[in-house]
């Protein structure tokens, strides 16, 4: 695990053995759902959950889940997956709501980008779910923040085109805004 001097966070790919720790897996799933309940309020029908313990355990087993810890407690997550030889994607970015503004998200994205480079990727992608008939404050904030750190819009698609199983859970029509960052450009 790396220790970030800026926020005293411990960041790292969650060890595979953690997938068998039911309490930890449930705590991570609860954190992700808590953050997404707020960040995506109004987008989903009541009761829709972003993830569950089974998915979290699987992401850990595949070595795709990065965690940020403070004082031994998980305070943030990001999923990093390699899509092809040159492209990685991050998602499921979360930071404990009680610790907003201290840089957890920034540190997790930086770690995800380093991880993508370690995997041999030269480009990073993210998908941002946005309502297509109204403006969601969290989504506007995230879109602007991602742009400030180098992510550029490459395309917009309907959620049901990529994730047809999720479309029936939406309370409002949404699109996926896909953005990418050239990791080589930001190495210079």
PDB file of N, CA, C and O in Angstrom, residues 13 22-23 35 41 44 60 84 88 128-129 131 134 147 153 157 161 166 176 179:
ATOM      1  N   UNK A  13      -4.571  -1.659  -4.029  1.00  0.00           N
ATOM      2  CA  UNK A  13      -5.496  -2.656  -4.550  1.00  0.00           C
ATOM      3  C   UNK A  13      -5.839  -3.557  -3.366  1.00  0.00           C
ATOM      4  O   UNK A  13      -4.950  -4.033  -2.656  1.00  0.00           O
ATOM      5  N   UNK A  22     -16.442 -11.117   5.274  1.00  0.00           N
ATOM      6  CA  UNK A  22     -17.828 -10.689   5.042  1.00  0.00           C
ATOM      7  C   UNK A  22     -18.113  -9.319   5.648  1.00  0.00           C
ATOM      8  O   UNK A  22     -18.833  -8.508   5.045  1.00  0.00           O
ATOM      9  N   UNK A  23     -17.559  -9.036   6.801  1.00  0.00           N
ATOM     10  CA  UNK A  23     -17.804  -7.742   7.456  1.00  0.00           C
ATOM     11  C   UNK A  23     -17.193  -6.597   6.646  1.00  0.00           C
ATOM     12  O   UNK A  23     -17.839  -5.563   6.426  1.00  0.00           O
ATOM     13  N   UNK A  35     -22.802   6.620  -0.674  1.00  0.00           N
ATOM     14  CA  UNK A  35     -22.318   7.714  -1.521  1.00  0.00           C
ATOM     15  C   UNK A  35     -23.184   7.847  -2.769  1.00  0.00           C
ATOM     16  O   UNK A  35     -23.589   8.955  -3.141  1.00  0.00           O
ATOM     17  N   UNK A  41     -29.202  10.746  -6.333  1.00  0.00           N
ATOM     18  CA  UNK A  41     -30.583  10.910  -5.841  1.00  0.00           C
ATOM     19  C   UNK A  41     -31.481  11.400  -6.977  1.00  0.00           C
ATOM     20  O   UNK A  41     -31.134  12.320  -7.714  1.00  0.00           O
ATOM     21  N   UNK A  44     -32.670   6.993  -9.751  1.00  0.00           N
ATOM     22  CA  UNK A  44     -33.098   5.605  -9.619  1.00  0.00           C
ATOM     23  C   UNK A  44     -34.388   5.519  -8.832  1.00  0.00           C
ATOM     24  O   UNK A  44     -34.655   6.348  -7.978  1.00  0.00           O
ATOM     25  N   UNK A  60     -12.903  -7.569  -5.760  1.00  0.00           N
ATOM     26  CA  UNK A  60     -11.676  -7.797  -4.976  1.00  0.00           C
ATOM     27  C   UNK A  60     -10.929  -9.008  -5.528  1.00  0.00           C
ATOM     28  O   UNK A  60      -9.706  -8.948  -5.726  1.00  0.00           O
ATOM     29  N   UNK A  84      -8.840  -3.000 -22.626  1.00  0.00           N
ATOM     30  CA  UNK A  84      -8.061  -3.604 -23.705  1.00  0.00           C
ATOM     31  C   UNK A  84      -6.596  -3.269 -23.463  1.00  0.00           C
ATOM     32  O   UNK A  84      -6.240  -2.768 -22.400  1.00  0.00           O
ATOM     33  N   UNK A  88      -7.911   1.592 -19.948  1.00  0.00           N
ATOM     34  CA  UNK A  88      -8.442   1.184 -18.642  1.00  0.00           C
ATOM     35  C   UNK A  88      -9.624   2.093 -18.332  1.00  0.00           C
ATOM     36  O   UNK A  88      -9.803   3.137 -18.960  1.00  0.00           O
ATOM     37  N   UNK A 128     -20.062   8.648 -16.805  1.00  0.00           N
ATOM     38  CA  UNK A 128     -20.820   9.461 -15.866  1.00  0.00           C
ATOM     39  C   UNK A 128     -22.289   9.384 -16.253  1.00  0.00           C
ATOM     40  O   UNK A 128     -22.670   9.775 -17.355  1.00  0.00           O
ATOM     41  N   UNK A 129     -23.111   8.869 -15.350  1.00  0.00           N
ATOM     42  CA  UNK A 129     -24.545   8.775 -15.570  1.00  0.00           C
ATOM     43  C   UNK A 129     -25.176  10.139 -15.315  1.00  0.00           C
ATOM     44  O   UNK A 129     -24.992  10.713 -14.241  1.00  0.00           O
ATOM     45  N   UNK A 131     -28.851  12.635 -16.002  1.00  0.00           N
ATOM     46  CA  UNK A 131     -30.223  12.714 -16.517  1.00  0.00           C
ATOM     47  C   UNK A 131     -30.216  13.517 -17.816  1.00  0.00           C
ATOM     48  O   UNK A 131     -29.469  14.479 -17.955  1.00  0.00           O
ATOM     49  N   UNK A 134     -32.863  17.062 -17.308  1.00  0.00           N
ATOM     50  CA  UNK A 134     -32.672  18.025 -16.221  1.00  0.00           C
ATOM     51  C   UNK A 134     -31.225  17.962 -15.747  1.00  0.00           C
ATOM     52  O   UNK A 134     -30.474  17.078 -16.139  1.00  0.00           O
ATOM     53  N   UNK A 147     -13.269  17.258 -16.002  1.00  0.00           N
ATOM     54  CA  UNK A 147     -12.690  18.079 -17.072  1.00  0.00           C
ATOM     55  C   UNK A 147     -11.448  18.814 -16.564  1.00  0.00           C
ATOM     56  O   UNK A 147     -10.438  18.901 -17.275  1.00  0.00           O
ATOM     57  N   UNK A 153     -14.722  14.705 -23.033  1.00  0.00           N
ATOM     58  CA  UNK A 153     -15.891  13.986 -23.541  1.00  0.00           C
ATOM     59  C   UNK A 153     -15.552  13.345 -24.881  1.00  0.00           C
ATOM     60  O   UNK A 153     -15.017  14.005 -25.768  1.00  0.00           O
ATOM     61  N   UNK A 157     -23.995   8.051 -24.786  1.00  0.00           N
ATOM     62  CA  UNK A 157     -24.835   6.936 -25.193  1.00  0.00           C
ATOM     63  C   UNK A 157     -25.942   6.747 -24.165  1.00  0.00           C
ATOM     64  O   UNK A 157     -25.860   7.271 -23.057  1.00  0.00           O
ATOM     65  N   UNK A 161     -28.090   0.998 -23.710  1.00  0.00           N
ATOM     66  CA  UNK A 161     -27.238   0.433 -24.756  1.00  0.00           C
ATOM     67  C   UNK A 161     -26.083  -0.369 -24.167  1.00  0.00           C
ATOM     68  O   UNK A 161     -25.674  -1.379 -24.719  1.00  0.00           O
ATOM     69  N   UNK A 166     -29.925  -2.417 -16.182  1.00  0.00           N
ATOM     70  CA  UNK A 166     -30.107  -1.308 -15.243  1.00  0.00           C
ATOM     71  C   UNK A 166     -31.224  -0.346 -15.655  1.00  0.00           C
ATOM     72  O   UNK A 166     -31.787   0.343 -14.815  1.00  0.00           O
ATOM     73  N   UNK A 176     -25.223   8.029 -20.563  1.00  0.00           N
ATOM     74  CA  UNK A 176     -23.874   7.843 -20.058  1.00  0.00           C
ATOM     75  C   UNK A 176     -22.964   8.751 -20.859  1.00  0.00           C
ATOM     76  O   UNK A 176     -22.893   8.649 -22.084  1.00  0.00           O
ATOM     77  N   UNK A 179     -15.962   9.804 -21.009  1.00  0.00           N
ATOM     78  CA  UNK A 179     -14.821  10.712 -21.128  1.00  0.00           C
ATOM     79  C   UNK A 179     -13.541   9.907 -21.025  1.00  0.00           C
ATOM     80  O   UNK A 179     -13.509   8.846 -20.401  1.00  0.00           O
TER      81      UNK A 179
END
